[in-house]
Short mmCIF file of C-alpha atoms and ligand atoms in Angstrom, two decimals:
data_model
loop_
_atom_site.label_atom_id
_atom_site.label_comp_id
_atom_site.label_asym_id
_atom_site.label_seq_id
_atom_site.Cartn_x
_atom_site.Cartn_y
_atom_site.Cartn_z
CA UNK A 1 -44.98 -15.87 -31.69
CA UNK A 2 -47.89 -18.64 -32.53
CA UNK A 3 -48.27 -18.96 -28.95
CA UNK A 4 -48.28 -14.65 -28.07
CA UNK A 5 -50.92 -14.16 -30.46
CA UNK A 6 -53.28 -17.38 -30.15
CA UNK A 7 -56.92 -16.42 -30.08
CA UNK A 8 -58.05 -19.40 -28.08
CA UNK A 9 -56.66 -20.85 -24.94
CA UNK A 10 -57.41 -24.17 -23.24
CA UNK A 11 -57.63 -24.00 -19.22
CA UNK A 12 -57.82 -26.71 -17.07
CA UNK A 13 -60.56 -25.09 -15.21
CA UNK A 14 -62.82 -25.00 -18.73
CA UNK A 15 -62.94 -28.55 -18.74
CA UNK A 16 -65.63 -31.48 -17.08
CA UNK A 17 -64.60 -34.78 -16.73
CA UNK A 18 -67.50 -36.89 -17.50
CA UNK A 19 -67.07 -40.59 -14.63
CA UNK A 20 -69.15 -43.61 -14.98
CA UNK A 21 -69.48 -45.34 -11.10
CA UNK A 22 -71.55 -48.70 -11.07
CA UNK A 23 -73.41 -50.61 -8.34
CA UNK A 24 -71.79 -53.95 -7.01
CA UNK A 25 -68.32 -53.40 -9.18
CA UNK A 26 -65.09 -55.19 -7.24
CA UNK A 27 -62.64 -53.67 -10.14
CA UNK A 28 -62.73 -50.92 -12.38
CA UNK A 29 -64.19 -52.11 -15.38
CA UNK A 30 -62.13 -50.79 -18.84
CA UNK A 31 -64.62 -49.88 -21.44
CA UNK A 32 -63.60 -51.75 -24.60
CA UNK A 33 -65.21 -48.76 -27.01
CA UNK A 34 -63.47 -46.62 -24.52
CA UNK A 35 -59.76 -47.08 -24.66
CA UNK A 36 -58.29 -45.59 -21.68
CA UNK A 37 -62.47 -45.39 -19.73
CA UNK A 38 -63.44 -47.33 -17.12
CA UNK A 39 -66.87 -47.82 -15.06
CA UNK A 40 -65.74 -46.73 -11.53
CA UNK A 41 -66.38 -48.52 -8.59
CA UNK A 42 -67.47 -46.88 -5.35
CA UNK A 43 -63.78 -46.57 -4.32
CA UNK A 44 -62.03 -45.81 -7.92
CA UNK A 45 -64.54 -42.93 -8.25
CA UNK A 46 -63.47 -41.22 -5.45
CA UNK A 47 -60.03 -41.25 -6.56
CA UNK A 48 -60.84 -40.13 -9.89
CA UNK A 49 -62.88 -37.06 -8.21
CA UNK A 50 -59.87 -36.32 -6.33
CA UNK A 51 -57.49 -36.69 -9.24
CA UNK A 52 -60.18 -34.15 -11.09
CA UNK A 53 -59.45 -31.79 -8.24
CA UNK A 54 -56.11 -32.20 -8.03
CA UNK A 55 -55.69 -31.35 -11.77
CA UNK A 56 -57.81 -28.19 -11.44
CA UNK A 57 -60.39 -29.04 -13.72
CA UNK A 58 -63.78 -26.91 -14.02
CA UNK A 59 -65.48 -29.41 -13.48
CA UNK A 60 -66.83 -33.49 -12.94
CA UNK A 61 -70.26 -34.67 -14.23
CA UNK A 62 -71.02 -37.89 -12.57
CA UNK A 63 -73.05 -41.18 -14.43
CA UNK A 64 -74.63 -43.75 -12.23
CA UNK A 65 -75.14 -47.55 -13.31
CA UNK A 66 -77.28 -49.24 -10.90
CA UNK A 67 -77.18 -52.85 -10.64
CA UNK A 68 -81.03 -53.24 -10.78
CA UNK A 69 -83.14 -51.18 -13.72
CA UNK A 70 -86.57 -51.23 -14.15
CA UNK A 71 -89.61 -49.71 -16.12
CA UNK A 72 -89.23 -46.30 -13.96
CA UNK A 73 -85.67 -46.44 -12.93
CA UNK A 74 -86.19 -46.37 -9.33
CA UNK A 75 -82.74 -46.37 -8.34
CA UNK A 76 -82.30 -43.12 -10.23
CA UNK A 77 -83.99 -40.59 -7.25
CA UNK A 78 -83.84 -43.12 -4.64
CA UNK A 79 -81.55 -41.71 -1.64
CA UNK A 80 -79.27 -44.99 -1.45
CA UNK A 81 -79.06 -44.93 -5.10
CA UNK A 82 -75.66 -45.37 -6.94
CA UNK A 83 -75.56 -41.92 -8.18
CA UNK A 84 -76.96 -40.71 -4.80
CA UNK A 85 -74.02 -42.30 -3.49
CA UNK A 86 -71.53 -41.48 -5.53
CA UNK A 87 -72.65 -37.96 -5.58
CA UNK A 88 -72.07 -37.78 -1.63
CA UNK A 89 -69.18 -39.87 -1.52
CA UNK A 90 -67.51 -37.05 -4.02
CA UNK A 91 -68.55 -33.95 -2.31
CA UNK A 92 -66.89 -35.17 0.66
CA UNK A 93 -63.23 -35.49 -1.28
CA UNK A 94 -64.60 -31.90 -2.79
CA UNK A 95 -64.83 -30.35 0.23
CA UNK A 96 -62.00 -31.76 2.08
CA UNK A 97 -59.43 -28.87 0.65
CA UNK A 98 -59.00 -26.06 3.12
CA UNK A 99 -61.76 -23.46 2.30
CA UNK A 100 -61.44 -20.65 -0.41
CA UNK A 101 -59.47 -23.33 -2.64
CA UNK A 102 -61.17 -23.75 -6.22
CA UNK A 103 -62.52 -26.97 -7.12
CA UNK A 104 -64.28 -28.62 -9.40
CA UNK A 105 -68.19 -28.09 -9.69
CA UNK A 106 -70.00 -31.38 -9.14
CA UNK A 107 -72.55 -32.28 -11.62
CA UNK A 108 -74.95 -35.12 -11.69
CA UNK A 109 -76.54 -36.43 -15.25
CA UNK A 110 -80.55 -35.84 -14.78
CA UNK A 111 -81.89 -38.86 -16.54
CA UNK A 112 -83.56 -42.09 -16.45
CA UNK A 113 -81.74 -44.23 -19.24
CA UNK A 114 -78.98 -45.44 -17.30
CA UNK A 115 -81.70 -46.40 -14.94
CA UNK A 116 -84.61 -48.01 -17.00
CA UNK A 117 -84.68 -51.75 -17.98
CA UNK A 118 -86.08 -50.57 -21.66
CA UNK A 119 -83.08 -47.91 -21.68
CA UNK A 120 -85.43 -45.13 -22.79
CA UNK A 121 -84.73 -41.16 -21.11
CA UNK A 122 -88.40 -41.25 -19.58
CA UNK A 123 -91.00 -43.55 -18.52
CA UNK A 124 -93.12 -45.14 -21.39
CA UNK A 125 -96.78 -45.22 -22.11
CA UNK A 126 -98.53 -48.17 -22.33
CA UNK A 127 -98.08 -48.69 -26.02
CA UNK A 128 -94.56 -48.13 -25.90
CA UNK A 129 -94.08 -44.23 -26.74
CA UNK A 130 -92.28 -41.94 -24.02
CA UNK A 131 -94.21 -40.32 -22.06
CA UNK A 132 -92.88 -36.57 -21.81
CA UNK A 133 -94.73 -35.23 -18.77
CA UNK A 134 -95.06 -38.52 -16.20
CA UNK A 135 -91.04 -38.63 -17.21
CA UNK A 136 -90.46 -34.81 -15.75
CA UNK A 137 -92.11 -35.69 -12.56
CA UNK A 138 -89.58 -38.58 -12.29
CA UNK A 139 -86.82 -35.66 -13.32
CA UNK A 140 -87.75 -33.29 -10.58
CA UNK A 141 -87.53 -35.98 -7.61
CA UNK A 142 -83.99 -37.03 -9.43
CA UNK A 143 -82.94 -33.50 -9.42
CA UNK A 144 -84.15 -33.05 -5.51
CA UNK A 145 -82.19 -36.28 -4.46
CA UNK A 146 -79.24 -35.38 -6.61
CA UNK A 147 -78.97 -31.34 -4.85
CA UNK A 148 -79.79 -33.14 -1.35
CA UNK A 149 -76.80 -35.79 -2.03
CA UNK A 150 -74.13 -32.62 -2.74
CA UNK A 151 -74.46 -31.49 -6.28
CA UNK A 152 -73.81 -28.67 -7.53
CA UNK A 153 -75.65 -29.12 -11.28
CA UNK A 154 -78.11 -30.75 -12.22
CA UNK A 155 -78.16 -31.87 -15.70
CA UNK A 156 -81.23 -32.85 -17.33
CA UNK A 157 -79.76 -34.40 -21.06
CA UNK A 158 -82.99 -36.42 -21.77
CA UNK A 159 -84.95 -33.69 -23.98
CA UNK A 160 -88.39 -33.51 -22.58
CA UNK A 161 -90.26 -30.38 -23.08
CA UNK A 162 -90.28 -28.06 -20.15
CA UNK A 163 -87.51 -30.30 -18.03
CA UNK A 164 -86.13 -27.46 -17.08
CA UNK A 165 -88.79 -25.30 -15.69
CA UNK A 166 -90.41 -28.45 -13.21
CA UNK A 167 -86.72 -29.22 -12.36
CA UNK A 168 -86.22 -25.14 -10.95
CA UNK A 169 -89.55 -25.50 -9.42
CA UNK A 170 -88.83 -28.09 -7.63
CA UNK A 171 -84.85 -27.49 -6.20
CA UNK A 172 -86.96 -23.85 -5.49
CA UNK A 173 -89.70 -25.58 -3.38
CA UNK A 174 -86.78 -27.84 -1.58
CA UNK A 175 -85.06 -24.66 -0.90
CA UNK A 176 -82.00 -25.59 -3.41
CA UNK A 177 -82.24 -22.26 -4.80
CA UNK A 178 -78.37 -22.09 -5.38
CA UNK A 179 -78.36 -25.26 -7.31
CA UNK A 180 -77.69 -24.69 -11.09
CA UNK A 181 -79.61 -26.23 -14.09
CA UNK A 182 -77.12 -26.83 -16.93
CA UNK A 183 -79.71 -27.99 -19.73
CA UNK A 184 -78.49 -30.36 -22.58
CA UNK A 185 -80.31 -27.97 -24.85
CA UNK A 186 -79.16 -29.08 -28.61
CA UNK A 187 -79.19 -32.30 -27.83
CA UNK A 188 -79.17 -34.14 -31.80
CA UNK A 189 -79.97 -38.07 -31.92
CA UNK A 190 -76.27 -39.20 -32.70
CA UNK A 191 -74.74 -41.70 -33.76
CA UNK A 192 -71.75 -40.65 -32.30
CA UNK A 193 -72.82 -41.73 -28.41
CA UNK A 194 -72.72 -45.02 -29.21
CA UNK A 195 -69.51 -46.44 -26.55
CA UNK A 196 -71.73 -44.64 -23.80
CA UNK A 197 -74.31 -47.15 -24.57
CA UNK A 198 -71.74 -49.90 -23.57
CA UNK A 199 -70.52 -47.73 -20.91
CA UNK A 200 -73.83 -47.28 -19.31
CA UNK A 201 -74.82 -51.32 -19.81
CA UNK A 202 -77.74 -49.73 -21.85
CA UNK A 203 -80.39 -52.00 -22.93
CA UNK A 204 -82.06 -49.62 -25.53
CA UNK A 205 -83.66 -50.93 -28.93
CA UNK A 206 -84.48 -48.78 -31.37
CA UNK A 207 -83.30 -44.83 -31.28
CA UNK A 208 -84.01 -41.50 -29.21
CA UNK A 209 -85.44 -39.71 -32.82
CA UNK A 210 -89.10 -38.34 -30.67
CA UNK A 211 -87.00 -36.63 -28.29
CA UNK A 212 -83.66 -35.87 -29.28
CA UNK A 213 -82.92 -33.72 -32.35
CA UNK A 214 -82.31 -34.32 -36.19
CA UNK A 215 -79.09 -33.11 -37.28
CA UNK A 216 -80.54 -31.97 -40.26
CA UNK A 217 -81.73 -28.96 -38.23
CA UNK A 218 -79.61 -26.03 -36.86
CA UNK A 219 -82.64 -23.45 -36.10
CA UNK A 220 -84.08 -25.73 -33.94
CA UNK A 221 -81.10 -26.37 -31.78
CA UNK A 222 -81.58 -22.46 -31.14
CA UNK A 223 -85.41 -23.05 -30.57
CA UNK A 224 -84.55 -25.62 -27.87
CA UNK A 225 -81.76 -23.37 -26.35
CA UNK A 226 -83.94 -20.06 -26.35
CA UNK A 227 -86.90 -22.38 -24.40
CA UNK A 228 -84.26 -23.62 -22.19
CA UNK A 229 -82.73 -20.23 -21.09
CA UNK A 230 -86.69 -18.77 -20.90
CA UNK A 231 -87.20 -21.86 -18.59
CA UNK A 232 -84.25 -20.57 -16.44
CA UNK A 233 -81.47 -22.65 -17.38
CA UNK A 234 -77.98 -21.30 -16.08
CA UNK A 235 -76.15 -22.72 -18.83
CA UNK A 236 -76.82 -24.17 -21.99
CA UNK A 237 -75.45 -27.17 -23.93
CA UNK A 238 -75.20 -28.06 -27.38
CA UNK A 239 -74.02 -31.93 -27.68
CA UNK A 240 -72.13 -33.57 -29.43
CA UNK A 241 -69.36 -30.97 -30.32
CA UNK A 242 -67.45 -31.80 -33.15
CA UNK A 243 -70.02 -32.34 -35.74
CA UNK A 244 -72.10 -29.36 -34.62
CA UNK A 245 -69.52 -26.21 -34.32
CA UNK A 246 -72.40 -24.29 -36.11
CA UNK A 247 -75.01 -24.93 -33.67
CA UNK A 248 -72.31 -24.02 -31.05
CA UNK A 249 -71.33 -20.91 -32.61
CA UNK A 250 -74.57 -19.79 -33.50
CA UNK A 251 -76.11 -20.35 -29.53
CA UNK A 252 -73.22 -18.87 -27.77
CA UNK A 253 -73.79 -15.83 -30.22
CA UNK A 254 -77.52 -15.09 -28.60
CA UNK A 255 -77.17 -16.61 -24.93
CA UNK A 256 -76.79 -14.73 -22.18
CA UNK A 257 -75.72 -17.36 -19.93
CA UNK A 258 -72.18 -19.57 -20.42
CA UNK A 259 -72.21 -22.22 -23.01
CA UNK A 260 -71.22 -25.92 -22.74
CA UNK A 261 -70.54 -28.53 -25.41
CA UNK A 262 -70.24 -32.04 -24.46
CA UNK A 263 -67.37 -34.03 -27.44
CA UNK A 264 -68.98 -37.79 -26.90
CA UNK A 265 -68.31 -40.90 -26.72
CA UNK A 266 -68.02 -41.49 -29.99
CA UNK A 267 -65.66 -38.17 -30.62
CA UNK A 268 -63.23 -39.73 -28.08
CA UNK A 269 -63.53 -43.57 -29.67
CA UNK A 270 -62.62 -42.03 -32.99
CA UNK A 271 -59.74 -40.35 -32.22
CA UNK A 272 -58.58 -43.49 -30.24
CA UNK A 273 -58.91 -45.56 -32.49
CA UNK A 274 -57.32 -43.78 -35.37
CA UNK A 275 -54.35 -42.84 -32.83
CA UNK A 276 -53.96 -46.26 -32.40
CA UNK A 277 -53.48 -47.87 -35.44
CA UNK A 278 -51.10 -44.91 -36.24
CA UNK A 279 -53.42 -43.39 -39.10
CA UNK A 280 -53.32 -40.16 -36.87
CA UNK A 281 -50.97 -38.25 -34.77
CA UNK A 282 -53.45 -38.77 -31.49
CA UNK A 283 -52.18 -35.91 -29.19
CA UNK A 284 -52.49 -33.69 -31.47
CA UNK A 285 -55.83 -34.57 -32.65
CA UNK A 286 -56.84 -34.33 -29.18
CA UNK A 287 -55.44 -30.96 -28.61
CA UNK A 288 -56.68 -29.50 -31.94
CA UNK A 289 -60.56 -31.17 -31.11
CA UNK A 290 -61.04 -29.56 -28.16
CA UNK A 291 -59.25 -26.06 -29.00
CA UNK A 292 -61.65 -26.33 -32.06
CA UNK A 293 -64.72 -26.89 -29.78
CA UNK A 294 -63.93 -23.41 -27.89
CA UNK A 295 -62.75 -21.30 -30.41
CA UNK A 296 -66.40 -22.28 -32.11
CA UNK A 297 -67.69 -20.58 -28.67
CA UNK A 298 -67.87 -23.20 -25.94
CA UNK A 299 -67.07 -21.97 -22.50
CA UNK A 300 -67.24 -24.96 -20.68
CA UNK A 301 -65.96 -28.42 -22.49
CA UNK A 302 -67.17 -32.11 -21.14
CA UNK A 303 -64.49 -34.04 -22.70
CA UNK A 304 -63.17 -37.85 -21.54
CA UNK A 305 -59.48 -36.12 -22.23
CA UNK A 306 -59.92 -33.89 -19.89
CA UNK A 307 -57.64 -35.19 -16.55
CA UNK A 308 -54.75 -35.59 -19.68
CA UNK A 309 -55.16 -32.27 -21.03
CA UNK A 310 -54.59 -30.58 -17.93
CA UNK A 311 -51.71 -32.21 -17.40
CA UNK A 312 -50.43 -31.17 -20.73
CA UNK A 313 -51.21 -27.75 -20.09
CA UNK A 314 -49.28 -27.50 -16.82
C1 LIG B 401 -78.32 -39.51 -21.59
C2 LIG B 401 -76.94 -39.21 -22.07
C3 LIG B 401 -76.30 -39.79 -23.17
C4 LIG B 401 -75.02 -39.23 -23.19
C5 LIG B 401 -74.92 -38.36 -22.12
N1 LIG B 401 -76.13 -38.35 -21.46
C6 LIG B 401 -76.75 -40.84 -24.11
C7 LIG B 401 -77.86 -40.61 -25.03
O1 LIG B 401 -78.50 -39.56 -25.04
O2 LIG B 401 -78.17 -41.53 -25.79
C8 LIG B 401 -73.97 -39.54 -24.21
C9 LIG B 401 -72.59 -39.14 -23.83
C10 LIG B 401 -71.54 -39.71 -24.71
O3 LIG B 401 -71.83 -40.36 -25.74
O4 LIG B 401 -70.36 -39.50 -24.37
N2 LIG B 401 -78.31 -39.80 -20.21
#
């Protein structure tokens, strides 16, 4: 009867599976604040692209490490680039099912902090301070070498102001008019994304507070969505999840366009790490997360369970 009448439903194909790849890795490297994570290599990416497939999932948002960074993250648009790679190397194993067959959208994250030395979302000034509109310039050639390498999204998740309206412009004037924008819209400066840091080799000092939100505030997560969707977003995102159903709830209420909500790195390490020690009944913490997350009104889910809950749900 529980199951007849349940109001929300996981499906495989709500889900994105959010994969680390990094440059000059022999072996997959397991992410100690991960349990159960790894950075890909080249190779282990691809089968984890084709597992994603396999499983049905909605989705795959990719994460490149380059073995290099520097001020402007140069590897982070350049065509040989790890995430360039990867990107291609994925949409080949995507496309390699006979035609009409679903699979998942490929996504690419659209920022600079896995690529700069200082670990910052944009390039800096020269006293230190990011600079908002020299770092969109750097998002729009990502974006353009990201849709030219086989994505499907583009996902700016660094905050600058108007990201999203110089990232259209440009996939428009490179004639990737059928690429989508998926904006990290609510984006709140969290402690929660703290393993990604590790996962990501991230060098930054200090915090993300100028750019990413306080999660004091809900009516500005709105704010940022309603800019985003005027900018032409094509979906919206409000991240982390768990910690901000309200903000969720309250931006799929007035979008027009589908909502996403990303449960973090640190959302995953909790659970883990409770499960673990045996202070919680893991699975079902899991299970009860993310059916949480889309009864609160999420339509798409990035979640690092998201390969194990489709196989649950078969
Ligand atoms: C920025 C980005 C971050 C995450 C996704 N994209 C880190 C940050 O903003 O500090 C965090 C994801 C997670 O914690 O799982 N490129």
């Amino acid at each position: 009867m529980r199951r007849l009448v349940a109001e929300t439903r996981l499906h495989a194909a709500d889900l994105v599976l959010p994969l680390f790849v990094k440059e000059g890795l022999t072996e997959p490297a397991p992410l100690a604040s991960m349990p159960g994570q790894v950075q890909h290599t080249e190779e282990s990416l691809v089968e984890a692209v084709r597992a994603a497939r396999d499983a049905g999932l909605g989705g795959v948002m990719l994460f490149g490490i380059p073995a290099v960074k520097d001020a402007h993250g140069s590897q982070g648009d350049a065509e040989d680039g790890i995430l360039q790679r990867a990107l291609r190397a994925s949409r080949t194993v995507l496309d390699e099912v006979p035609a009409g067959t679903a699979t998942p959208v490929l996504m690419a994250d659209t920022c600079l902090d896995e690529f700069t030395d200082h670990g910052h979302c944009g390039v800096l000034t020269s006293t230190g301070a990011v600079d908002n509109d020299a770092t969109l310039t750097r998002y729009a050639s990502m974006a353009v070498a990201q849709a030219r390498a086989g994505a499907d999204v583009i996902s700016p998740s660094g905050m600058m102001d108007g990201q999203v309206a110089m990232i259209r412009d440009a996939l428009d004037d490179a004639d990737f008019v059928d690429t989508s924008i998926l904006a990290y819209s609510a984006k709140y400066a969290s402690a929660y994304y703290g393993p990604f840091r590790e996962a990501v080799d991230s060098e930054l000092k200090g915090d993300r507070k100028t750019y990413q939100m306080d999660f004091a505030n809900a009516r500005e997560g709105l704010r940022e969505a309603d800019l985003d969707l005027a900018e032409g977003a094509d979906m919206v995102m409000v991240k982390p999840a768990g910690s901000y159903l309200d903000v969720l709830r309250a931006v799929a209420d007035r979008s027009d366009v589908p909502v996403a909500a990303y449960q973090v790195s640190g959302e995953y390490a909790m659970i883990e790490a409770a499960g673990a020690n045996g202070w919680i009944d893991r699975d079902r913490a899991v299970m009860e997360s993310v059916t949480s997350i889309k009864r609160a009104g999420a339509d798409v889910i990035l979640t690092y369970w998201a390969l194990e809950i489709a196989d649950w749900l078969r």
